[in-house]
XYZ file of C-alpha atoms in Angstrom:
612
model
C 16.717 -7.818 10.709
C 17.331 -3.949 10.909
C 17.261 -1.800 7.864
C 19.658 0.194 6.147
C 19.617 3.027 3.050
C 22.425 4.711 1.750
C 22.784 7.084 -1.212
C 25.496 9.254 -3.002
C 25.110 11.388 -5.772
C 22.941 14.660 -6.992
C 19.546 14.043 -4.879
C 18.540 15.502 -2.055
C 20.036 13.032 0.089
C 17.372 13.199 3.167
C 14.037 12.394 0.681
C 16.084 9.368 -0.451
C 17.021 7.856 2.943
C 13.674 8.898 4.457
C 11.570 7.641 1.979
C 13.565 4.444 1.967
C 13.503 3.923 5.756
C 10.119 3.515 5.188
C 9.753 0.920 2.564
C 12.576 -0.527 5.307
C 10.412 0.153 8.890
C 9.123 -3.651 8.369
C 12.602 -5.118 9.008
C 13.317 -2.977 12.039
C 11.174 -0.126 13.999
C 12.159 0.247 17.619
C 14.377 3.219 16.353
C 15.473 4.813 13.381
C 18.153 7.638 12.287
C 20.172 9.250 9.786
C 23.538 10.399 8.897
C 23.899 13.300 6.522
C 27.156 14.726 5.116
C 27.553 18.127 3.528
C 30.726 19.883 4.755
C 30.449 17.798 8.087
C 28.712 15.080 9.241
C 24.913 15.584 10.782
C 23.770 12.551 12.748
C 20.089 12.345 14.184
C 18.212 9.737 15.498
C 15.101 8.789 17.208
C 13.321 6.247 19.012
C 10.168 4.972 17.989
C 9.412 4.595 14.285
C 10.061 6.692 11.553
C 7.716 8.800 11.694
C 8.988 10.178 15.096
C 12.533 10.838 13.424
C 10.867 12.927 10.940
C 9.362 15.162 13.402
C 12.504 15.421 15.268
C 14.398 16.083 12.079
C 11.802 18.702 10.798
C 13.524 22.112 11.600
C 17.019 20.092 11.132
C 19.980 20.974 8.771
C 19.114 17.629 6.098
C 20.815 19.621 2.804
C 23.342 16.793 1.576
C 23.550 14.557 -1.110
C 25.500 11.930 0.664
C 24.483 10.093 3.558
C 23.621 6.618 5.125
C 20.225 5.607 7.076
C 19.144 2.387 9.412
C 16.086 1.428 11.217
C 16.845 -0.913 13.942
C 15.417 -3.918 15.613
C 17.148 -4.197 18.808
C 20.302 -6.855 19.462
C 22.937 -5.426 22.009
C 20.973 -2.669 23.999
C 17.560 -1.693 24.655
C 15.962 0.715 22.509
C 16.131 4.078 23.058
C 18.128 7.455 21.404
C 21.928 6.286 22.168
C 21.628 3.150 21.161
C 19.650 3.802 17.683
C 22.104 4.179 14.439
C 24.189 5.740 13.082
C 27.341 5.369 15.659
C 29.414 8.209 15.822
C 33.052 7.228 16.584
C 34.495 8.933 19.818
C 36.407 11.768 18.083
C 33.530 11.829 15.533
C 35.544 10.855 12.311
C 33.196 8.167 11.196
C 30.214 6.933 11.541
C 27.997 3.820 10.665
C 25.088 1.976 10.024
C 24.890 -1.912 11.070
C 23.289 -5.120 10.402
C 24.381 -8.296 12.096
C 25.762 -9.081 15.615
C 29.969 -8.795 16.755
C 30.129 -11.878 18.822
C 33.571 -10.523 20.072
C 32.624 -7.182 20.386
C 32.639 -7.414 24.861
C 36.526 -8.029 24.629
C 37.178 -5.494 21.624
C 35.229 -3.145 24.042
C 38.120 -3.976 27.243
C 40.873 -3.516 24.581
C 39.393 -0.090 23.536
C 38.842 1.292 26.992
C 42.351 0.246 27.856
C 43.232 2.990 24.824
C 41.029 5.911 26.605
C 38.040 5.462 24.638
C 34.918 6.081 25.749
C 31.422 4.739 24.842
C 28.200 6.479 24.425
C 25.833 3.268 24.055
C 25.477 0.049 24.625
C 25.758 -1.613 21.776
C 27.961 -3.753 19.751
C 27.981 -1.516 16.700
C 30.015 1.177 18.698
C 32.700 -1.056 19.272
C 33.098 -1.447 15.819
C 33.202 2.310 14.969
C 35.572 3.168 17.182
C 37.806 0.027 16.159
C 37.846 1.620 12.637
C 38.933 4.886 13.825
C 41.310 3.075 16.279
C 42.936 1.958 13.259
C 42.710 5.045 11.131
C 44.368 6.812 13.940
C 47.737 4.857 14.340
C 49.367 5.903 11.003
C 48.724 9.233 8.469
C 48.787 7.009 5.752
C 46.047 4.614 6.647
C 42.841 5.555 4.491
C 39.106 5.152 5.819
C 38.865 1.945 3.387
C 42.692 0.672 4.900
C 40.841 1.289 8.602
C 37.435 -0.128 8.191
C 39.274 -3.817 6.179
C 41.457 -3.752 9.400
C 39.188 -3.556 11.704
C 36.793 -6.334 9.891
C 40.246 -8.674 10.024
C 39.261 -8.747 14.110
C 35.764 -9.063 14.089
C 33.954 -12.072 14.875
C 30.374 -12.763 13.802
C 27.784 -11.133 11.385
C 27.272 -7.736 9.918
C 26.546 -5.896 6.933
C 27.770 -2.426 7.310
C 27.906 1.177 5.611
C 30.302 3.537 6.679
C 30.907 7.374 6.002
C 34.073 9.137 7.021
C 34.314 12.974 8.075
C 37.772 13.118 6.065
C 36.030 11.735 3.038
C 33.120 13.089 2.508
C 33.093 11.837 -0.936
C 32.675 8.258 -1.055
C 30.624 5.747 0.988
C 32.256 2.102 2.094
C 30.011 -0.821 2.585
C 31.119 -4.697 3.913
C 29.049 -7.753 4.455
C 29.641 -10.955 6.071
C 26.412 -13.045 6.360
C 24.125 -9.787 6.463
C 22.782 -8.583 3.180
C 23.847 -5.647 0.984
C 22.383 -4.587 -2.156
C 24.097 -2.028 -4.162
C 21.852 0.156 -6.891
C 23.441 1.394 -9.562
C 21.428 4.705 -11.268
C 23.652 7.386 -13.182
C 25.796 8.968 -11.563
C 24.760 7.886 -8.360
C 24.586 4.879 -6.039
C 22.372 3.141 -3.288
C 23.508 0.741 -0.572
C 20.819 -0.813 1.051
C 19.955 -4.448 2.951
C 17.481 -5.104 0.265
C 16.356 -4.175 -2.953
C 12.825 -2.437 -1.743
C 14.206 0.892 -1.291
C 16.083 0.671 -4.557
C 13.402 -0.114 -7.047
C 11.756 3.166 -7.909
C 15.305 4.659 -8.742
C 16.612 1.694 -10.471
C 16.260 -2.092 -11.699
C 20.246 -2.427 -11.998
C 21.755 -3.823 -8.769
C 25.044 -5.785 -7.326
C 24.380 -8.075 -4.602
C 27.774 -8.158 -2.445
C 29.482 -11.942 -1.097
C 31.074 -12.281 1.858
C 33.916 -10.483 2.490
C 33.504 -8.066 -0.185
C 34.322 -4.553 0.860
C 32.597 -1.440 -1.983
C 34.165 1.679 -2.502
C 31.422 4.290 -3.705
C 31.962 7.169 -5.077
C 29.393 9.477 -7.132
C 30.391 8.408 -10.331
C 32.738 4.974 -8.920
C 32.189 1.617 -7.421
C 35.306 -0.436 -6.824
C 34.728 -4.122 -5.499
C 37.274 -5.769 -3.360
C 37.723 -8.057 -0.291
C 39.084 -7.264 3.004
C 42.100 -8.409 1.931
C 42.448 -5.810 -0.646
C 42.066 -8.225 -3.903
C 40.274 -7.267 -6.518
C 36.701 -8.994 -6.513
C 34.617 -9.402 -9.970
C 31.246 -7.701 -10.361
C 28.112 -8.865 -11.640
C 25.368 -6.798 -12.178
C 21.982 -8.280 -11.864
C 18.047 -6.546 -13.366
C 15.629 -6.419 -10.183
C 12.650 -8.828 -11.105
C 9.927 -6.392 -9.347
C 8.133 -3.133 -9.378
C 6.898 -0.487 -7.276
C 3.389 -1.449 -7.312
C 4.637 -4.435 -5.340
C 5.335 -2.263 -2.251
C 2.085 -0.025 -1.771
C -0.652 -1.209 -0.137
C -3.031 -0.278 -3.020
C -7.094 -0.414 -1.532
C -5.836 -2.481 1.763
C -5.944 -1.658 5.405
C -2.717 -3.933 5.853
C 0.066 -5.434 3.713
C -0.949 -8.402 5.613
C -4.717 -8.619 4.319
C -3.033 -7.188 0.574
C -0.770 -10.186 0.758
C -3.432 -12.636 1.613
C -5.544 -11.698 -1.416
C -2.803 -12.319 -3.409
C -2.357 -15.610 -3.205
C -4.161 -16.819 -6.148
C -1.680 -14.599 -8.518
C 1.114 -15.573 -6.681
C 0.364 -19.500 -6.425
C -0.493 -19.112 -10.420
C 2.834 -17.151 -10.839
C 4.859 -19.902 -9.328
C 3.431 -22.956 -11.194
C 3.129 -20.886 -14.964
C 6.008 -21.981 -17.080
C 6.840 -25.050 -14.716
C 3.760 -26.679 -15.833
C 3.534 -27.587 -19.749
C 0.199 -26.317 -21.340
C -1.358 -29.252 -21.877
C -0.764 -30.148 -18.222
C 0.898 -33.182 -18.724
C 4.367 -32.803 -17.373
C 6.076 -30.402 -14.578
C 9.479 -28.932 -15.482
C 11.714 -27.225 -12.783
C 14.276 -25.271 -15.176
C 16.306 -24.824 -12.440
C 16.817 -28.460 -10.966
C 17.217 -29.918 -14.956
C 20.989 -30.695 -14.423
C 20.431 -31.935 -10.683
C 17.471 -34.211 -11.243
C 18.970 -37.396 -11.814
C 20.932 -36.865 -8.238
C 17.726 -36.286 -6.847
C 15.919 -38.780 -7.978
C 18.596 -41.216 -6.718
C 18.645 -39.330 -3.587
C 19.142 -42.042 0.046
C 17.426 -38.805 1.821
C 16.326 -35.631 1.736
C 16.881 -33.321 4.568
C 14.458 -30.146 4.398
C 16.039 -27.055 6.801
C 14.068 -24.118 7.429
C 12.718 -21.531 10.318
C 8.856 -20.287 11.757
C 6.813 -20.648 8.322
C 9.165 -22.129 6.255
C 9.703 -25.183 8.624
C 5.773 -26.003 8.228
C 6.025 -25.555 4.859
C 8.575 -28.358 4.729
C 6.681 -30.469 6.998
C 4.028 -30.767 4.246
C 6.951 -30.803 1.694
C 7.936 -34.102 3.787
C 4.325 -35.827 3.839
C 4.492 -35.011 -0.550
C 7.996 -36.637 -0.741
C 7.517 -39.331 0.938
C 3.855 -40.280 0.097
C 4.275 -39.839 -4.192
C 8.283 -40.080 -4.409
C 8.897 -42.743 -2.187
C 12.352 -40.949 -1.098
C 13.081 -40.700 3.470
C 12.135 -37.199 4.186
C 13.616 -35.487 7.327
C 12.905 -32.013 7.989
C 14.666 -29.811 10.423
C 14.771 -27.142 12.303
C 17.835 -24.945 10.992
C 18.623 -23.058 13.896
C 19.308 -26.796 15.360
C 20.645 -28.600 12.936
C 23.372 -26.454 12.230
C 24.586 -26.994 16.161
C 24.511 -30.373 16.251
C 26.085 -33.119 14.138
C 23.783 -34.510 11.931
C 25.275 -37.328 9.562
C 25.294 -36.264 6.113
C 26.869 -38.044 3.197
C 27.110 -37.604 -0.397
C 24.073 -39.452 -1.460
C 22.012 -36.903 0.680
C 20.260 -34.063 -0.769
C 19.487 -30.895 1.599
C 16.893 -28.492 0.880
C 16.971 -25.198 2.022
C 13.471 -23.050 2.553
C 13.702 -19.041 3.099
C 11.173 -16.645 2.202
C 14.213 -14.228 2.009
C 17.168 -15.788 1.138
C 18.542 -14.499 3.748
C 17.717 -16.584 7.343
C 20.929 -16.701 8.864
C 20.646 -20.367 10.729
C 19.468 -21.855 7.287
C 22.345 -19.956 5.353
C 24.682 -21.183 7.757
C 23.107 -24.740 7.937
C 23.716 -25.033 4.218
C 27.256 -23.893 4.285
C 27.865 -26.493 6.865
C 25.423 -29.459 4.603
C 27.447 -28.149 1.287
C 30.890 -29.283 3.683
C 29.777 -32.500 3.690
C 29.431 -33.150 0.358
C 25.403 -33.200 0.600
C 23.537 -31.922 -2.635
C 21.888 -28.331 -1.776
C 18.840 -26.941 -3.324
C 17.279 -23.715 -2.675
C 13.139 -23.212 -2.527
C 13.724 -18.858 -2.177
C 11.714 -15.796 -3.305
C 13.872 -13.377 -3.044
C 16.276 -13.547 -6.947
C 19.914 -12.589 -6.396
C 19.385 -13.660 -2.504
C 22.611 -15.200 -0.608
C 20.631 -18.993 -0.153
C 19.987 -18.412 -4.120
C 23.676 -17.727 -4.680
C 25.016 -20.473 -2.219
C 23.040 -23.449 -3.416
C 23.880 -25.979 -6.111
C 20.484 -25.275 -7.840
C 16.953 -24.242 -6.893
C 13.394 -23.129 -7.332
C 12.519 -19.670 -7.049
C 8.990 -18.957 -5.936
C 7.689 -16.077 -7.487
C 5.861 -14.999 -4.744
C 6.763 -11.201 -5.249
C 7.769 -8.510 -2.142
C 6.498 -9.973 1.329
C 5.898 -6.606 3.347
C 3.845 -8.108 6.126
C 6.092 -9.906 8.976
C 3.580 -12.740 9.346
C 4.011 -14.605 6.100
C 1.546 -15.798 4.004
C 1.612 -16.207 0.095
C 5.476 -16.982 1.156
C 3.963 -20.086 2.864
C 1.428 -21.068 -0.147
C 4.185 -20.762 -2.432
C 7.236 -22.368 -1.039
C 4.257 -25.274 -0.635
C 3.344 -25.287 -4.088
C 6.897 -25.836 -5.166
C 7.332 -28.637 -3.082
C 3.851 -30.235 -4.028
C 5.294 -30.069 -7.921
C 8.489 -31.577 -6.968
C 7.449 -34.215 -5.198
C 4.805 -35.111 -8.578
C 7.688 -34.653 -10.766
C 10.124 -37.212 -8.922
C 6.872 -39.460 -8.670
C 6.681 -39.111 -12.240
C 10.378 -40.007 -13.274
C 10.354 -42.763 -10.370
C 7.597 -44.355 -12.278
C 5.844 -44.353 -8.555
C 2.498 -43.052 -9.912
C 0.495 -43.288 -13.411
C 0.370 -40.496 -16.206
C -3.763 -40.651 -14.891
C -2.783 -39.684 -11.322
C -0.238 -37.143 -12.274
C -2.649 -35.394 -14.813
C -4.892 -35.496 -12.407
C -3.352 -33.730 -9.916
C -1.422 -31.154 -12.015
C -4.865 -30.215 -13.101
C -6.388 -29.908 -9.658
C -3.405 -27.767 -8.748
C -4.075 -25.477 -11.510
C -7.920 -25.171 -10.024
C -6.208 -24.086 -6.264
C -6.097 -20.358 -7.341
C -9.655 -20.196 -8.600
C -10.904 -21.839 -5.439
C -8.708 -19.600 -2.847
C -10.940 -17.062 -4.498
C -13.647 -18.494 -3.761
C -12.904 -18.562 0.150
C -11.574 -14.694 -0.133
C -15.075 -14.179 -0.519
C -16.060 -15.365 2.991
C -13.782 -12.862 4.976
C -16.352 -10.905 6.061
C -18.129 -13.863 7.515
C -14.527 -14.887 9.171
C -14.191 -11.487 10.363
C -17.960 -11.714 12.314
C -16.427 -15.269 13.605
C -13.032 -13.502 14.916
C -15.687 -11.411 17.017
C -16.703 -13.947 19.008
C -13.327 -14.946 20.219
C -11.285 -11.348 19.978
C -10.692 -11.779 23.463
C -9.402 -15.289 23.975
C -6.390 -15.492 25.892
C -5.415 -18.998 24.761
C -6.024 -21.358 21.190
C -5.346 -24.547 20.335
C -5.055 -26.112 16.884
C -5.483 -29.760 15.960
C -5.174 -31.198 12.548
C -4.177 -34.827 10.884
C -1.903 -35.666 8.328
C -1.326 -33.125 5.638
C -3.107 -30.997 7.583
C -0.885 -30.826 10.731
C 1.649 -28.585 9.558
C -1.629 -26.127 8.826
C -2.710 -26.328 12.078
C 0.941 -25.592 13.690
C 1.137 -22.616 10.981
C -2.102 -21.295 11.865
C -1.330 -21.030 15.596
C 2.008 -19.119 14.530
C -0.030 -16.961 12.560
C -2.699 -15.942 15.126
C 0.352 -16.024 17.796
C 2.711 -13.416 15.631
C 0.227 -11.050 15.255
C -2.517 -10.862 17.900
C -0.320 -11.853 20.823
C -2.440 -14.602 21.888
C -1.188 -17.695 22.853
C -1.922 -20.567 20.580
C -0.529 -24.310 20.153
C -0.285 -26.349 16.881
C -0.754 -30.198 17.680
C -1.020 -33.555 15.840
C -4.657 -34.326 16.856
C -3.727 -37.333 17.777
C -1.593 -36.233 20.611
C -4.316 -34.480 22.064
C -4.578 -36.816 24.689
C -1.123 -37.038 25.484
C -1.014 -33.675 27.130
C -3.334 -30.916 25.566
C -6.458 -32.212 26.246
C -5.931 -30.683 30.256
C -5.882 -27.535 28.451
C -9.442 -27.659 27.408
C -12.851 -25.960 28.476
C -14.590 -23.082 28.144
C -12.492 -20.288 27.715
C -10.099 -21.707 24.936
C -11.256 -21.884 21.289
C -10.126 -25.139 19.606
C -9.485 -24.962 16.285
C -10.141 -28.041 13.980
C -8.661 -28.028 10.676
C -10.206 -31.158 8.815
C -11.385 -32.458 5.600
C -13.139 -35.788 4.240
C -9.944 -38.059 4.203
C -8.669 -41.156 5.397
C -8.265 -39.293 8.969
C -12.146 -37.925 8.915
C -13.504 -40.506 11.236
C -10.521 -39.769 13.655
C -10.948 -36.273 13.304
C -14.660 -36.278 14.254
C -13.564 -38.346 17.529
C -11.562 -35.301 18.847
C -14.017 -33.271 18.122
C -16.370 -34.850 20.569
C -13.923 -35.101 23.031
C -13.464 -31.598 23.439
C -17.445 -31.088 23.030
C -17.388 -33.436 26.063
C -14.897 -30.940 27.633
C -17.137 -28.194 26.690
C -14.627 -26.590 24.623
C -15.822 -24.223 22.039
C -14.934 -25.653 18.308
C -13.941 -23.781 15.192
C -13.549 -26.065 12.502
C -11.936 -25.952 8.921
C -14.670 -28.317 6.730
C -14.154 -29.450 2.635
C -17.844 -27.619 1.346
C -20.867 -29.759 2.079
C -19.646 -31.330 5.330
C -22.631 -31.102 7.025
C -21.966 -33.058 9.703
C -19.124 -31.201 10.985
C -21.153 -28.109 10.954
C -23.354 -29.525 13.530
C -20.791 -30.376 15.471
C -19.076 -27.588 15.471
C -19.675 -23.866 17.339
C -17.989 -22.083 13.819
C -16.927 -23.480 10.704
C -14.785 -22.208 7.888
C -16.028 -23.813 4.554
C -13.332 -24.638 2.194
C -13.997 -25.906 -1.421
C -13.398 -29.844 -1.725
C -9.706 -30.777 -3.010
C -7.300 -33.587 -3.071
C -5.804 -34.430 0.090
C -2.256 -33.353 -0.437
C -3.138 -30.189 -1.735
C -5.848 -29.510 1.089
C -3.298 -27.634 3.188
C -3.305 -24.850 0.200
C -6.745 -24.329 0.895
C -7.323 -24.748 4.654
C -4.192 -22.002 5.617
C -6.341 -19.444 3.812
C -9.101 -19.130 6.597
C -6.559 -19.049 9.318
C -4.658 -16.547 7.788
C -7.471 -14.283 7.256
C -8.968 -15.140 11.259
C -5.395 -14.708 12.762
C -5.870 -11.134 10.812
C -9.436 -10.229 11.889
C -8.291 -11.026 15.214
C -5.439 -9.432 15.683
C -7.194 -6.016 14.292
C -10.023 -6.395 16.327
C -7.328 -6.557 19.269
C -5.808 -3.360 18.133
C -2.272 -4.891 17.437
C 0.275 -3.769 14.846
C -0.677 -5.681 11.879
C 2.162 -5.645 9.434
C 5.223 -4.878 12.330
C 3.846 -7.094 15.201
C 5.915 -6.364 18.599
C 9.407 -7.753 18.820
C 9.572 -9.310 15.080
C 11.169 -8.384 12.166
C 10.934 -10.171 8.382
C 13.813 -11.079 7.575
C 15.943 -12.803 10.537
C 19.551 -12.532 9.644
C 21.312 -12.583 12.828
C 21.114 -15.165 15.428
């Protein structure tokens, strides 16, 4: 979730850590604040965005070249000024930046009042500052790094932390358990941060810490060990990305930038897994795991929000062209209950980050069990890309905007050429039919072009129903997930309340929703389900609902029947869904500007969820 940036070495400390809470404001930006060390330690911090701490900061003392920086979105505490980071400890020896949630922190709190100390905030970060100097306090020998593995050793739950010490101002200490840390490595100086977008204009050279690993930084040293004070080996891995990546370039919104980009991206993650004469798919990454696969009795698909519809049409693939029992899962729920996993099972795990803490700890708990785990991830270097057995990276590139979308197009095109691949080895479907569709995927990016062309026309449509206070959103097989991730787009981002549902429920509950004040939104194409689709349609005419429907190009009879329509070019069922999300995404946008809403940091969400 929140954001942190830290740096040590000859810059000036406060254009590093400012410039990188910004490339960081889209995983947190209810508050923001820094922590500067010259011959002392300067601590401010604002509410609001970033751009409010730099005003408060602009006739501050910032000269430093040491210091640690966070942007928060809001866990233990409302947000406001004393609750933004960095903590400062009660007698003001250290203080700390924070990722992650202390599940334990309420009765560390009771023990810590007990020993006269007193609390400034309400948070659980606090706690955890003044445990470290709790520590540091009880003996003259015990160092800042001694204090901060202590304290760790009685901490229950998540974090990812960076931690400066009055006493020694010349090092920085970072720690991570299930909350990312990236460490930069330039010359002669280092950056800490929760992810690599800060990092990249500086340098491409990074270590991504485990679990457990506590990193000692010094200007010119970075020592690697665990909290129980073993040595821990280091590998340093080359950023796959560039600065271009995180500027908005001609666009009004990352959003909108990240929309357009699909066709690059969905090329990006098909070229080299696709042989050039388009014969045969080959997933480097799952060569040595295949034949398990293959052989799989099930596979079990875990994921959250966008990811989860991704694997719903990952499911419908699977099971339709590989012939293998698909069950996809929520991962916040699966990893609470007890699902029955055995050896023979294979678990996927989707993340746009790498980083989703229910499907990082669903995995751990799948990998127990003696289940195979693969990764679908776009982040390289990410903790679900280190964790698995193998995996797929997407190629997908930095995902600014909170509301996902070439995430979703990608993670979908991955699972569209697995699925044709196991078909393939299963001897399921004919060299003709897989050709035939490997070649019709490699057409998808040439035709999302072609419906990039129409969002001005989508944009005129979004007019007409700016102001609806409720949406629903109907679509049939392959096209179901679409609908439920088009309602979580226009949801997310406008604020209005939509529902995704199999058409055919519609009259098992949804249809009462229907008349003339709620746009229905129709996402269909000429399949096997067409006829059916047509019947809703006409229900909710009857019902005088206003339609907005998603038609294959040429579909005139739709477009009579319809209020609006959204003309996609015609496709292959099981790769529709690649098409139709592309309208939705860009309505869902349209709308939510016309509304006046925060495109890229809607209220209350963050990118990357990796706390509970």
């Amino acid at each position: 979730m929140c954001g942190i940036i830290g740096y040590i070495g000859e810059k000036n400390v406060y254009a590093v850590l400012i410039n990188g809470l910004k490339r960081l404001e889209y995983r947190g930006y209810d508050s923001a604040g820094v922590a500067i060390c010259n011959s002392k330690l300067n601590i401010y911090k604002q509410q609001g965005k970033v751009s409010s701490l730099e005003k408060y900061i602009a006739d501050k003392d910032v000269a430093g070249t040491m210091g640690i920086a966070h942007t928060r979105w809001a866990t233990h505490g409302e947000p406001n000024d004393k609750n933004a980071h960095p903590h400062l400890s009660m007698k003001g020896k250290f203080s700390i930046v924070h990722n992650g949630i202390i599940e334990n922190y309420a009765d560390l709190k009771k023990d810590l009042i007990r020993e006269g100390v007193k609390f400034q905030s309400d948070t659980d970060t606090e706690v955890l500052v003044n445990l470290i100097e709790y520590f540091y306090d009880q003996d003259e020998s015990v160092t800042a790094e001694m204090a901060i593995r202590l304290a760790l050793s009685k901490v229950v739950g998540a974090y990812g932390i960076v931690v400066v010490c009055r006493d020694e101002l010349n090092k920085i200490i970072a720690a991570r358990k299930g909350s990312p840390l990236v460490i930069g490595i330039g010359r002669g100086e280092y950056f800490i941060a929760s992810d690599a977008s800060p990092i990249i204009e500086y340098t491409n050279q990074v270590v991504y810490l485990n679990d457990y690993d506590v990193a000692i930084i010094g200007k010119d040293t970075l020592i690697l060990k665990n909290i129980e004070n073993s040595s821990v080996a280091m590998t340093i891995q080359k950023l796959d990305m560039s600065i271009g990546e995180m500027e908005k370039g001609d666009f009004e919104h990352f959003m909108l930038k990240e929309i357009f980009e699909q066709p690059k991206t969905i090329s990006d993650t098909f070229r080299g897994r696709v042989s050039p004469d388009k014969t045969d798919i080959i997933l480097g990454g799952l060569l040595d795991v295949f034949p398990k696969i293959e052989k799989a009795r099930r596979i079990i698909i875990i994921g959250c929000g966008t990811s989860w519809h991704a694997a719903l049409i990952g499911e419908y693939l699977i099971e339709e062209y590989a012939r293998i029992s698909v069950e996809v899962e929520y991962a916040s729920e699966f990893r609470y209950r007890k699902p029955v996993l055995t050896k023979e099972d294979v678990v996927i795990a989707i993340s746009q980050s790498g980083e989703t803490a229910d499907t990082l700890a669903a995995l751990k708990m799948a990998k127990e069990e003696g289940a195979l785990i693969l990764g679908i991830c776009n982040v390289v270097g990410s903790s679900i890309a280190r964790e698995t057995d193998a995996g797929v990276y997407t190629h997908a590139g930095v995902e600014i905007g909170v509301a996902s979308t070439k995430a979703f197009t990608a993670q979908v095109t991955v699972l569209t050429m697995l699925a044709l691949k196991l078909a393939k080895t299963k001897n399921i479907i004919s060299q003709d039919t897989f050709v035939s569709l490997i070649k019709e995927l490699y057409e998808i990016p040439e035709k999302i072009k072609t419906i990039l062309t129409t969002h001005l026309y989508i944009k005129k449509v979004a007019e007409k129903y700016k102001d609806a206070v409720n949406a629903l959103y109907l679509g049939r097989g392959y096209l179901f997930p679409v609908a439920l991730e088009g309602a979580l787009k226009l949801k997310e981002i406008s604020y209005v309340h939509a529902e995704g549902y199999a058409a055919g429920e519609m009259k098992h509950g949804p249809i009462a929703l229907i008349d003339e004040k709620i746009p229905v939104v129709v996402v269909a194409s000429q399949d096997g389900f067409y006829e059916k689709i047509v019947s809703n349609i006409q229900e909710v005419k009857a019902r005088k609902g206003d339609i907005i429907a998603v038609v294959s190009e040429g579909d005139n009879h739709l477009k009579e029947l319809a209020d609006d329509t959204f003309e996609i070019p015609k496709a292959h069922p099981a790769l529709a869904p690649l098409l139709a999300v592309i309208p939705l995404q860009l309505f869902a946008y349209h709308i939510a500007v016309l509304r006046g809403c925060n495109i890229d940091q809607p209220r209350n969400l963050a990118k990357s969820v990796t706390v509970e």
